[in-house]
PDB file of C-alpha atoms in Angstrom:
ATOM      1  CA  UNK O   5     -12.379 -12.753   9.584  1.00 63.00           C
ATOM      2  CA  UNK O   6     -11.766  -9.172  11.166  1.00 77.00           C
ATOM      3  CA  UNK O   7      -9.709  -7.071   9.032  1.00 93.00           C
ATOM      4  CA  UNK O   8      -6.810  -4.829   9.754  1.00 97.00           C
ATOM      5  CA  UNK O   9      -7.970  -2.302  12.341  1.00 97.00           C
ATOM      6  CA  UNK O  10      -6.176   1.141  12.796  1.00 98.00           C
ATOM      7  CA  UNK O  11      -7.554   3.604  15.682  1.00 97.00           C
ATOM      8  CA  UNK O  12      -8.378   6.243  16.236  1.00 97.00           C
ATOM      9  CA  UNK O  13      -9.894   7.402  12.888  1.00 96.00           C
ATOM     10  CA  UNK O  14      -9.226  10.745  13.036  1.00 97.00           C
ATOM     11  CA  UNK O  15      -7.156  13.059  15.643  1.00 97.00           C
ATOM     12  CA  UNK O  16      -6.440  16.883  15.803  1.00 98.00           C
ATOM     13  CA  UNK O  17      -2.847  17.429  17.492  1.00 98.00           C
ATOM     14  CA  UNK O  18      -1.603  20.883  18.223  1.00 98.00           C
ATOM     15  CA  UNK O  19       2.646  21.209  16.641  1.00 98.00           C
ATOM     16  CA  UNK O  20       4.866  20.330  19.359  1.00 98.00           C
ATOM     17  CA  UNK O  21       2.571  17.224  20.506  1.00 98.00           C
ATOM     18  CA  UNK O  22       2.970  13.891  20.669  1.00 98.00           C
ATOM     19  CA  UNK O  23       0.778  11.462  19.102  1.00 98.00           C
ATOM     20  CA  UNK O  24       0.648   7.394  19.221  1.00 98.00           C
ATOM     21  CA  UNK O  25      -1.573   5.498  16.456  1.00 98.00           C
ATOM     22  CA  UNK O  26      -2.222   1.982  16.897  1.00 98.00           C
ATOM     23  CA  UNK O  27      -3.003  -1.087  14.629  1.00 98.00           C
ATOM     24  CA  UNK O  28      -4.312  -4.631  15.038  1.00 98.00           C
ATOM     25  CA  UNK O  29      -3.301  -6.773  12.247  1.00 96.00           C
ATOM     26  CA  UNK O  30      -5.149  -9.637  10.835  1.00 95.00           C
ATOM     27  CA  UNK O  31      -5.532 -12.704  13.298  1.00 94.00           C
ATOM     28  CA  UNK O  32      -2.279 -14.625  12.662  1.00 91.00           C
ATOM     29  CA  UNK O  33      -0.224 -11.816  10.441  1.00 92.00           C
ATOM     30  CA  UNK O  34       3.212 -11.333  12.323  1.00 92.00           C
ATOM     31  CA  UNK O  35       3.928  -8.457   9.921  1.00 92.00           C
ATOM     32  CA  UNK O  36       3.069  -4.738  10.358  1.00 95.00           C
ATOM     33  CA  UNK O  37       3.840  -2.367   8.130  1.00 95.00           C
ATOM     34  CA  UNK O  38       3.502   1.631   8.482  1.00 97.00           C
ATOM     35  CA  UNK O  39       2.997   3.891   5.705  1.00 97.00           C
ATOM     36  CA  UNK O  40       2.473   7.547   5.590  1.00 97.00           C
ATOM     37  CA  UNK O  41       0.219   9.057   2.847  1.00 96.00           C
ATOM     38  CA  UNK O  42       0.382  13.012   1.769  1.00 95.00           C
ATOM     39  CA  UNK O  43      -1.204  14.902  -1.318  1.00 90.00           C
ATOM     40  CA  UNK O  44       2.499  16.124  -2.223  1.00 87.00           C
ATOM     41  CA  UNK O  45       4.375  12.608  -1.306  1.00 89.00           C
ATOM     42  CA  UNK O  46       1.875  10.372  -2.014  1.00 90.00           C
ATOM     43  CA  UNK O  47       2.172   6.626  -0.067  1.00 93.00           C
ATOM     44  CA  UNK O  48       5.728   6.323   1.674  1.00 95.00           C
ATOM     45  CA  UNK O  49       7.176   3.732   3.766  1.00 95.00           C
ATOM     46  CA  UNK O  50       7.918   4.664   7.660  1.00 97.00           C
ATOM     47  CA  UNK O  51       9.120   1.168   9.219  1.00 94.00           C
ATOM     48  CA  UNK O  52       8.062  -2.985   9.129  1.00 94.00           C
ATOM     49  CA  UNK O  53       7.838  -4.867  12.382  1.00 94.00           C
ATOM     50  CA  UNK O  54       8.154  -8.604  12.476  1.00 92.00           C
ATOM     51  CA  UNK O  55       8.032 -10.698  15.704  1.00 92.00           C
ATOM     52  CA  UNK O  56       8.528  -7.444  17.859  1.00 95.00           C
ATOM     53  CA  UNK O  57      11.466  -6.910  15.811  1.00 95.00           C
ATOM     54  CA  UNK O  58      12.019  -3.439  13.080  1.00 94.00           C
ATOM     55  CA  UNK O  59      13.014  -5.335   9.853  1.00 91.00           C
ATOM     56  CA  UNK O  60      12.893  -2.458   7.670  1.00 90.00           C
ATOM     57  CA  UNK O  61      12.665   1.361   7.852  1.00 94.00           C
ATOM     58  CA  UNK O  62      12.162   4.033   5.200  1.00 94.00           C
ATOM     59  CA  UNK O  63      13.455   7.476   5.231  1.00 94.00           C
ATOM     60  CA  UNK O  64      11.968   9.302   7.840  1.00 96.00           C
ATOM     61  CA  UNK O  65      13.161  11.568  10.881  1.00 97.00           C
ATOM     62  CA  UNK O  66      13.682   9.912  14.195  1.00 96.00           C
ATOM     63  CA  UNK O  67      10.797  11.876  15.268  1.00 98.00           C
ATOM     64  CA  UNK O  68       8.763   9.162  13.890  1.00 98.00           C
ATOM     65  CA  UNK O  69       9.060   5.383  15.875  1.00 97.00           C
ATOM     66  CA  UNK O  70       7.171   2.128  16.020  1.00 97.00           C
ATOM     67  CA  UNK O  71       6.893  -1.009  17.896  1.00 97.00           C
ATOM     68  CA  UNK O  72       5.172  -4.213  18.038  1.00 98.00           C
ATOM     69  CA  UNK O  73       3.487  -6.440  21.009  1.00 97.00           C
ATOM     70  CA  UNK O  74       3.880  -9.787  21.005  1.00 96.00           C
ATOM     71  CA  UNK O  75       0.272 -10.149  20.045  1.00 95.00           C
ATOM     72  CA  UNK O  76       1.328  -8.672  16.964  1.00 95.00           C
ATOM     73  CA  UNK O  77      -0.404  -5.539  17.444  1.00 97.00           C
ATOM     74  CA  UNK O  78       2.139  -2.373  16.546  1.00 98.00           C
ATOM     75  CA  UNK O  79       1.939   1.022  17.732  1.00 98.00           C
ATOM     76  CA  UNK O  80       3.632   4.175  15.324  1.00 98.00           C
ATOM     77  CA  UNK O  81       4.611   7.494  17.361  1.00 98.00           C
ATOM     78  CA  UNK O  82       5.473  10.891  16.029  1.00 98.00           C
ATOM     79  CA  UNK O  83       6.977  13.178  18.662  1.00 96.00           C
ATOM     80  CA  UNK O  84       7.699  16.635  18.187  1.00 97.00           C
ATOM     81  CA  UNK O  85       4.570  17.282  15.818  1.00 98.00           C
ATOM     82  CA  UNK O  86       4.891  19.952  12.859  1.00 98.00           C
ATOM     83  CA  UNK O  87       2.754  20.963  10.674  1.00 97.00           C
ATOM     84  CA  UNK O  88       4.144  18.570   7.809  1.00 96.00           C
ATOM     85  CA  UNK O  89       2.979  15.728   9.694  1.00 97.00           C
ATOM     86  CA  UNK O  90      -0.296  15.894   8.648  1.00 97.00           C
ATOM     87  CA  UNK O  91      -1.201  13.177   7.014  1.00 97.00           C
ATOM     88  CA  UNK O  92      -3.018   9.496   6.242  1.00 97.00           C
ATOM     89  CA  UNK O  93      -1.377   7.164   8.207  1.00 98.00           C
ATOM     90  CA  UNK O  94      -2.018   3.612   7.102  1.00 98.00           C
ATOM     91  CA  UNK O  95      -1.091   0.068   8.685  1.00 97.00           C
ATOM     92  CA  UNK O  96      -0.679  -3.132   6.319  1.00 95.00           C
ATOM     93  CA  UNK O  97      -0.396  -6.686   7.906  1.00 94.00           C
ATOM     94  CA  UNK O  98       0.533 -10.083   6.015  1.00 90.00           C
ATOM     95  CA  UNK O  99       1.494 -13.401   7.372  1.00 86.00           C
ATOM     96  CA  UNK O 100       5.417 -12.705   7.065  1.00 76.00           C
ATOM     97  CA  UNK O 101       5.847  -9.799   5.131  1.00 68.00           C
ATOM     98  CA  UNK O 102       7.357 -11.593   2.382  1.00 68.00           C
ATOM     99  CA  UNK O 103       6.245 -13.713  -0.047  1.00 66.00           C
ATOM    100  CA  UNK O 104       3.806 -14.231  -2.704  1.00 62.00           C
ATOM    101  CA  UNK O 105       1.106 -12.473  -2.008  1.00 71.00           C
ATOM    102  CA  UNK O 106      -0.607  -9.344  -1.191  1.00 78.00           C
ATOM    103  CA  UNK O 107      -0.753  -7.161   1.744  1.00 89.00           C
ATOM    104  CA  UNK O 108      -4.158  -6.059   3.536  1.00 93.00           C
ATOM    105  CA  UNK O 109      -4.132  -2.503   4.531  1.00 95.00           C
ATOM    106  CA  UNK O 110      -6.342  -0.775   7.611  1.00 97.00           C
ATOM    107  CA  UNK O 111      -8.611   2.366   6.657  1.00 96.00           C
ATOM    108  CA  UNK O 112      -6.115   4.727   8.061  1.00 97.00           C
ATOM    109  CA  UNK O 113      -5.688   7.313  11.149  1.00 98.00           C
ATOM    110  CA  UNK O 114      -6.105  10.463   9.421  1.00 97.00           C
ATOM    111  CA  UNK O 115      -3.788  13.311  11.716  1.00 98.00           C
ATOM    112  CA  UNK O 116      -4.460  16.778  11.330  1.00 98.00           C
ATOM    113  CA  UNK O 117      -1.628  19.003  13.216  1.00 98.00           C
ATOM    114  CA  UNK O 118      -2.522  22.671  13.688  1.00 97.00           C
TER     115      UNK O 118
ATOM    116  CA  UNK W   4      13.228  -1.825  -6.953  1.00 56.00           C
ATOM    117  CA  UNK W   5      12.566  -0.828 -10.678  1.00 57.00           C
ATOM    118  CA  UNK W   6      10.810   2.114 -11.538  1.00 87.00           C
ATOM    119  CA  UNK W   7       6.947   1.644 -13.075  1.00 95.00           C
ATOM    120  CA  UNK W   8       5.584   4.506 -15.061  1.00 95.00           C
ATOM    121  CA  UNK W   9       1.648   4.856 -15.372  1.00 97.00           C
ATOM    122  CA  UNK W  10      -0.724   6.982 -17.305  1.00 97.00           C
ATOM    123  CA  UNK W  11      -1.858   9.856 -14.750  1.00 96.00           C
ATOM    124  CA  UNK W  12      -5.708   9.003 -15.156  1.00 97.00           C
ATOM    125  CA  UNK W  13      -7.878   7.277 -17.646  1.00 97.00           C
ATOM    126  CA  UNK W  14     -11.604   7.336 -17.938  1.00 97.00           C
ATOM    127  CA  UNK W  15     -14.171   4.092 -18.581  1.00 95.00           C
ATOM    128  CA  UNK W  16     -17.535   3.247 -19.104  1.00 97.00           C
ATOM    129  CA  UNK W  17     -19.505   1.183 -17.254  1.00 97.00           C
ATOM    130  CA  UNK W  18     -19.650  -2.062 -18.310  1.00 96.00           C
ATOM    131  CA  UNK W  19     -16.891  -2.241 -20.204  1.00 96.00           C
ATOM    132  CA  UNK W  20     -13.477  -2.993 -19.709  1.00 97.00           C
ATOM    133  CA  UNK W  21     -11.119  -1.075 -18.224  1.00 97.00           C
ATOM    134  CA  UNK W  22      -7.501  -1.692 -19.758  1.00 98.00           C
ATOM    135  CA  UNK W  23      -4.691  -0.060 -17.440  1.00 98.00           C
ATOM    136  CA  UNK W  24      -1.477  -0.257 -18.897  1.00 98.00           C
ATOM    137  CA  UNK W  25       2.356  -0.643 -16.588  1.00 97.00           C
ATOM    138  CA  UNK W  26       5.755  -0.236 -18.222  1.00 97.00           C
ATOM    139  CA  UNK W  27       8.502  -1.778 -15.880  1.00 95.00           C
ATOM    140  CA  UNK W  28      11.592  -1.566 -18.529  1.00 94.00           C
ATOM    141  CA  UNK W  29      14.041  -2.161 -15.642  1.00 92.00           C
ATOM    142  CA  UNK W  30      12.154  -4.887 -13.834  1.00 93.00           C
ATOM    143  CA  UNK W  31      14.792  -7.319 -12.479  1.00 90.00           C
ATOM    144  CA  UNK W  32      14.266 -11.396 -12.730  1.00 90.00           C
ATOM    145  CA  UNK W  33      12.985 -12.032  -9.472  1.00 88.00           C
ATOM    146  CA  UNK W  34      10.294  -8.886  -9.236  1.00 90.00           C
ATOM    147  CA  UNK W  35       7.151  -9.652  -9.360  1.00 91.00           C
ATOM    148  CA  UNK W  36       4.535  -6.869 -10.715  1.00 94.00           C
ATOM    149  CA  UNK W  37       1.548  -6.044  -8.332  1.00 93.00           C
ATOM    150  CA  UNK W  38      -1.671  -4.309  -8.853  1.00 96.00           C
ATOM    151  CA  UNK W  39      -2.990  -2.366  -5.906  1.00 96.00           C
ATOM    152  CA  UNK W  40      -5.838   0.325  -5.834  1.00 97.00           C
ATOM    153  CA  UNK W  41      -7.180   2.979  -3.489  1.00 97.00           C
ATOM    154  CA  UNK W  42     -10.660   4.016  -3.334  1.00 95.00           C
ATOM    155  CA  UNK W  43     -10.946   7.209  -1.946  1.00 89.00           C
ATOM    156  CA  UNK W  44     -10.564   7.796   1.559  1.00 81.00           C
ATOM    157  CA  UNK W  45      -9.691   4.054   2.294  1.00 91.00           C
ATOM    158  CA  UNK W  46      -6.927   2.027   2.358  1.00 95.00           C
ATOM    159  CA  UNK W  47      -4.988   0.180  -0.794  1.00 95.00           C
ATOM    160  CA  UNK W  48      -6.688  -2.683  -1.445  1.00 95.00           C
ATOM    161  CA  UNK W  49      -4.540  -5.797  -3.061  1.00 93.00           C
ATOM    162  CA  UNK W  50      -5.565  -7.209  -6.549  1.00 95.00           C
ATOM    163  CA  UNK W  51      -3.555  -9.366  -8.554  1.00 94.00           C
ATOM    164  CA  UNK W  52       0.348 -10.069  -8.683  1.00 93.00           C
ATOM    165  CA  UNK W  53       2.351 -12.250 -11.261  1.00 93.00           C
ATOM    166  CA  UNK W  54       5.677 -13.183 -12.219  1.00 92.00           C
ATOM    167  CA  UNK W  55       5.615 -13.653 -15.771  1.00 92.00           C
ATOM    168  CA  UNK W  56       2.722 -15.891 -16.963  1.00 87.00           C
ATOM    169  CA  UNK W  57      -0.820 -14.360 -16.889  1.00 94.00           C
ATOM    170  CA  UNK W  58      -2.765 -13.987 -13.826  1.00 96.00           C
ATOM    171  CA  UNK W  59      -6.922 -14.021 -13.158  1.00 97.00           C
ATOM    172  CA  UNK W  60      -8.749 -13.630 -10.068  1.00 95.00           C
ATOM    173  CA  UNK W  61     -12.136 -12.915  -9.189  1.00 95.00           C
ATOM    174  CA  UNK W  62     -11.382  -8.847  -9.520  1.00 94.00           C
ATOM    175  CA  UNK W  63      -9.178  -8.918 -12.022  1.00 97.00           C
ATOM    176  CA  UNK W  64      -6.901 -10.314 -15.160  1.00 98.00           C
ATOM    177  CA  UNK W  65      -2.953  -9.167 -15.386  1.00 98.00           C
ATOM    178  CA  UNK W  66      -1.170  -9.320 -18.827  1.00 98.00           C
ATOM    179  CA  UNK W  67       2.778  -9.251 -18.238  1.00 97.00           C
ATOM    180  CA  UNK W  68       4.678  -9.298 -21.579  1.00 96.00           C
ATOM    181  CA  UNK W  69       6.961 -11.846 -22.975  1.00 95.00           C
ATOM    182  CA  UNK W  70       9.968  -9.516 -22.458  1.00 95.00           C
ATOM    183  CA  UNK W  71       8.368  -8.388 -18.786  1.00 96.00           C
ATOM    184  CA  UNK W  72       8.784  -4.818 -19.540  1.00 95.00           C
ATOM    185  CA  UNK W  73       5.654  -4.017 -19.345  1.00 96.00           C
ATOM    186  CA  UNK W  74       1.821  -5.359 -17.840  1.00 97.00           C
ATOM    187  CA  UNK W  75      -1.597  -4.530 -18.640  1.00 98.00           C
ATOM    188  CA  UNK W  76      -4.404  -4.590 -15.730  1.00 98.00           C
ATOM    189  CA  UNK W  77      -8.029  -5.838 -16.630  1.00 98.00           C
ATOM    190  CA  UNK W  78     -10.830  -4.916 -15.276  1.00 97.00           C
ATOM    191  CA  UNK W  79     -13.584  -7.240 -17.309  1.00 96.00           C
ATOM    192  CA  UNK W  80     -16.476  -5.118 -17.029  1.00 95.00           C
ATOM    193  CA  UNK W  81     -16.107  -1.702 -14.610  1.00 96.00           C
ATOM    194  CA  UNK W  82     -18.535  -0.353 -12.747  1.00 97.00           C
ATOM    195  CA  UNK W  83     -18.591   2.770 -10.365  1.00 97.00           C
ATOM    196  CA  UNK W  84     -17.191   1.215  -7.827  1.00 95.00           C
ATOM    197  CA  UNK W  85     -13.937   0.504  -9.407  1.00 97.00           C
ATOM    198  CA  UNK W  86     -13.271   4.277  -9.854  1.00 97.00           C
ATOM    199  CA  UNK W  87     -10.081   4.257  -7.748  1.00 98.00           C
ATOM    200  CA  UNK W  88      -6.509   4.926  -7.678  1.00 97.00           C
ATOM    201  CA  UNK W  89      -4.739   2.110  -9.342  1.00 98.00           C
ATOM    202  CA  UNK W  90      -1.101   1.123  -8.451  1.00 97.00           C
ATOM    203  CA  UNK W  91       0.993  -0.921 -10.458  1.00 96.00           C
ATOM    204  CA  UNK W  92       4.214  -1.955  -8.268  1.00 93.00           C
ATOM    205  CA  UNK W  93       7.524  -4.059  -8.692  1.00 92.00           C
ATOM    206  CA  UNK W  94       8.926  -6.150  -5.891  1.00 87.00           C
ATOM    207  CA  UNK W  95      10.901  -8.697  -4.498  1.00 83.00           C
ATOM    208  CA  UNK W  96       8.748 -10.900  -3.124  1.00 74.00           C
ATOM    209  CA  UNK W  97      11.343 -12.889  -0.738  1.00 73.00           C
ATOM    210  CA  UNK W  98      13.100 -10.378   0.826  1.00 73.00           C
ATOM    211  CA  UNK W  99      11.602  -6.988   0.404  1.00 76.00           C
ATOM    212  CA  UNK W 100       9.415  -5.726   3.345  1.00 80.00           C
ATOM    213  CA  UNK W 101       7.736  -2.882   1.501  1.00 85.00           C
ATOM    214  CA  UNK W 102       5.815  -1.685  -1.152  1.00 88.00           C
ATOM    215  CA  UNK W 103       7.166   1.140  -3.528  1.00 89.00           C
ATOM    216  CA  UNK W 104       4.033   3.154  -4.316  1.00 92.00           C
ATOM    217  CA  UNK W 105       4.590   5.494  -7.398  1.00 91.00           C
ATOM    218  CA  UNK W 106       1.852   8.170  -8.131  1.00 92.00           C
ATOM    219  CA  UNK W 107      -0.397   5.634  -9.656  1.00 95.00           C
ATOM    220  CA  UNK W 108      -3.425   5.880 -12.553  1.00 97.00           C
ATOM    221  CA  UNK W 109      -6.706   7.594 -11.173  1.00 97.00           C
ATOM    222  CA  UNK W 110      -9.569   5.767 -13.151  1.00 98.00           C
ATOM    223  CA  UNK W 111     -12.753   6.807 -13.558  1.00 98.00           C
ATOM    224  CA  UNK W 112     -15.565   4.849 -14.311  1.00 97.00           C
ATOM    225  CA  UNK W 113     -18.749   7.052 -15.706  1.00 96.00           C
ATOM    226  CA  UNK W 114     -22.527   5.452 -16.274  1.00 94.00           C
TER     227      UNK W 114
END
């Protein structure tokens, strides 16, 4: 079955952009996960989406917001882009988000802000 | 969540096995320890997870001590494709909605 699929791949923003990344789970996952992933900070947490619904969020800025379709597909945004922002940005999907077992991550949008 | 601590890297040979060890002195009853790697440039991939009895799957074999304080990863017999970033991770598996990524164990796996 298809995997997770995050597009685009890669995207140059100028700071002071917005930018919207977008992520199709696995066929029947209802949970999307969003994770941020920097040389200095390594993999962080940015916000979980279940049933259209933000279950969990981590400790980002409120520059940085998410949402999810009722097809289960979720969408991140980052307004306001700095510099900082640069960064892997990588969706995970699972059936429910909890539970006993693992979650399947996408290959990424990789942002560059200059 | 309870804090893991890893080695920063670790080096193998091909073909044998690769032995990465986890200490998880805080872990509570109801976290579960998870292995996750990262090969470069892609994204974590999902190994192995147990409670407190040992756990083997097609990739790989996870030793959690009797205490729980601390797991060992096995990787039977590496090859260069395993040379990855390698995770280990606590978590509530019923009600937490995230993983807890620390800095992880960077193995390499030479010919």
């Amino acid at each position: 079955k298809a995997g997770v699929t995050q597009t685009p791949r890669y995207l140059i923003k100028t700071r002071g952009q917005q930018v919207t990344l977008s992520c199709s789970p696995i066929s029947g996952h209802r949970s999307v996960s969003w994770y941020q992933q920097t040389p200095g900070q390594g993999l962080q947490f940015l916000f979980e989406y279940f049933s259209e619904t933000q279950r969990n969020k981590g400790n980002f800025p409120g520059r940085f917001s998410g949402r999810q379709f009722s097809n289960s597909r979720s969408e991140m945004n980052v307004s306001t882009l700095e510099l900082g922002d640069s960064a892997l940005y990588l969706c995970a999907s699972s059936l429910s988000g909890v539970g006993n077992y693992g979650y399947t991550f996408g290959s990424g949008t990789r942002l560059t802000v200059v | 969540d309870a804090k893991t601590t890893q080695p920063t890297s670790m080096d193998c040979a091909e073909g044998r096995a690769a032995n990465l060890p986890c200490n998880h002195s805080t872990i509570s009853g109801n976290e579960y320890v998870y292995w996750y790697r990262q090969i470069h440039s892609q994204g974590p991939q999902y190994i192995i997870h147990g409670l407190k009895n040992n756990e083997t799957n097609e990739m790989a074999s996870l030793i959690i001590t009797e205490d729980r304080k601390s797991s060992t990863l096995i990787l039977p017999h590496a090859t260069l494709r395993d040379t990855a970033v390698y995770y280990c991770i606590v978590r509530v598996a019923t009600n937490d909605y995230k993983l807890s990524f620390g800095a992880g164990t960077t193995v390499t796996v030479r010919a």
